[in-house]
GROMACS .gro file of C-alpha atoms in nm:
model
  104
    1LEU     CA    1   1.841  -8.500  -7.743
    2SER     CA    2   1.802  -8.871  -7.767
    3LYS     CA    3   1.699  -8.858  -8.139
    4VAL     CA    4   2.014  -8.636  -8.245
    5TYR     CA    5   2.265  -8.814  -7.918
    6GLY     CA    6   2.154  -9.150  -7.878
    7PRO     CA    7   2.065  -9.321  -7.560
    8VAL     CA    8   2.345  -9.156  -7.299
    9PHE     CA    9   2.426  -8.806  -7.310
   10THR     CA   10   2.524  -8.533  -7.143
   11VAL     CA   11   2.369  -8.205  -7.054
   12TYR     CA   12   2.533  -7.928  -6.872
   13PHE     CA   13   2.370  -7.742  -6.619
   14GLY     CA   14   2.626  -7.423  -6.537
   15MET     CA   15   2.905  -7.607  -6.496
   16LYS     CA   16   2.788  -7.978  -6.387
   17PRO     CA   17   2.763  -8.219  -6.582
   18THR     CA   18   2.488  -8.450  -6.616
   19VAL     CA   19   2.436  -8.761  -6.808
   20VAL     CA   20   2.099  -8.844  -6.922
   21LEU     CA   21   2.009  -9.233  -7.004
   22HIS     CA   22   1.708  -9.221  -7.246
   23GLY     CA   23   1.530  -9.545  -7.259
   24TYR     CA   24   1.431  -9.968  -7.112
   25GLU     CA   25   1.767 -10.078  -7.275
   26ALA     CA   26   2.057  -9.792  -7.080
   27VAL     CA   27   1.861  -9.737  -6.768
   28LYS     CA   28   1.878 -10.175  -6.723
   29GLU     CA   29   2.230 -10.125  -6.838
   30ALA     CA   30   2.344  -9.882  -6.640
   31LEU     CA   31   2.165  -9.984  -6.299
   32ILE     CA   32   2.165 -10.386  -6.344
   33ASP     CA   33   2.464 -10.472  -6.521
   34LEU     CA   34   2.701 -10.119  -6.421
   35GLY     CA   35   2.491 -10.073  -6.057
   36GLU     CA   36   2.836  -9.987  -5.813
   37GLU     CA   37   2.957  -9.732  -6.115
   38PHE     CA   38   2.605  -9.541  -6.117
   39SER     CA   39   2.514  -9.586  -5.706
   40ARG     CA   40   2.654  -9.302  -5.625
   41ARG     CA   41   2.451  -8.935  -5.562
   42GLY     CA   42   2.453  -8.568  -5.690
   43SER     CA   43   2.638  -8.326  -5.464
   44PHE     CA   44   2.505  -8.079  -5.298
   45PRO     CA   45   2.728  -7.810  -5.154
   46VAL     CA   46   2.518  -7.601  -4.929
   47ILE     CA   47   2.404  -7.982  -4.797
   48GLU     CA   48   2.750  -8.138  -4.795
   49ARG     CA   49   2.838  -7.823  -4.576
   50THR     CA   50   2.574  -7.800  -4.300
   51THR     CA   51   2.572  -8.179  -4.302
   52LYS     CA   52   2.950  -8.254  -4.269
   53GLY     CA   53   2.900  -8.523  -4.515
   54TYR     CA   54   2.669  -8.721  -4.268
   55GLY     CA   55   2.356  -8.861  -4.339
   56VAL     CA   56   2.127  -9.097  -4.474
   57VAL     CA   57   1.969  -8.926  -4.744
   58PHE     CA   58   2.297  -8.738  -4.880
   59SER     CA   59   2.585  -8.946  -4.798
   60ASN     CA   60   2.775  -9.177  -5.051
   61GLY     CA   61   2.940  -9.504  -5.077
   62ASN     CA   62   3.089  -9.702  -4.749
   63LEU     CA   63   2.967  -9.396  -4.568
   64TRP     CA   64   2.596  -9.433  -4.662
   65LYS     CA   65   2.621  -9.787  -4.640
   66GLU     CA   66   2.765  -9.753  -4.244
   67THR     CA   67   2.458  -9.521  -4.158
   68ARG     CA   68   2.191  -9.695  -4.303
   69ARG     CA   69   2.315 -10.007  -4.118
   70PHE     CA   70   2.345  -9.840  -3.837
   71SER     CA   71   1.993  -9.672  -3.856
   72LEU     CA   72   1.813  -9.966  -3.963
   73MET     CA   73   1.960 -10.169  -3.623
   74THR     CA   74   1.919  -9.918  -3.426
   75LEU     CA   75   1.532  -9.847  -3.500
   76ARG     CA   76   1.457 -10.247  -3.499
   77ASN     CA   77   1.616 -10.204  -3.180
   78PHE     CA   78   1.350  -9.927  -3.065
   79GLY     CA   79   1.083 -10.170  -3.259
   80MET     CA   80   1.085 -10.019  -3.566
   81GLY     CA   81   0.891 -10.314  -3.809
   82LYS     CA   82   0.679 -10.468  -3.487
   83ARG     CA   83   0.373 -10.454  -3.357
   84SER     CA   84   0.511 -10.349  -2.965
   85ILE     CA   85   0.605  -9.986  -3.136
   86GLU     CA   86   0.274  -9.908  -3.240
   87ASP     CA   87   0.156  -9.937  -2.872
   88ARG     CA   88   0.505  -9.737  -2.705
   89VAL     CA   89   0.357  -9.482  -2.996
   90GLN     CA   90   0.011  -9.505  -2.851
   91GLU     CA   91   0.152  -9.483  -2.489
   92GLU     CA   92   0.396  -9.193  -2.508
   93ALA     CA   93   0.194  -9.020  -2.700
   94CYS     CA   94  -0.145  -9.005  -2.435
   95CYS     CA   95   0.169  -8.950  -2.170
   96LEU     CA   96   0.238  -8.589  -2.378
   97VAL     CA   97  -0.187  -8.537  -2.384
   98GLU     CA   98  -0.153  -8.569  -2.065
   99GLU     CA   99   0.068  -8.317  -1.960
  100LEU     CA  100  -0.044  -8.093  -2.226
  101ARG     CA  101  -0.392  -8.052  -2.065
  102LYS     CA  102  -0.226  -8.028  -1.714
  103THR     CA  103  -0.113  -7.643  -1.890
  104ASN     CA  104  -0.441  -7.553  -2.039
   0.00000   0.00000   0.00000
């Protein structure tokens, strides 16, 4: 299709238009030069209804930035990215195994 319509064209999936970028220059321009305009994710109505627009994976824009910032800060507070989290996980895993052994 890029040979007929060029490096940027639209394909319709049902009623939904989808922009297709073909080639290094088109992708570079979209993601580097026009990064803010192309930064949103597609919408999934079923997931949007289920999550009410929240979450890191399917949210967009400022909500995504705030949720991501909060999640990373919280995970760092729990020790993510530090050596000590492995020790905590090992300790909790040992406690869980002990409790499971008690139940036969």
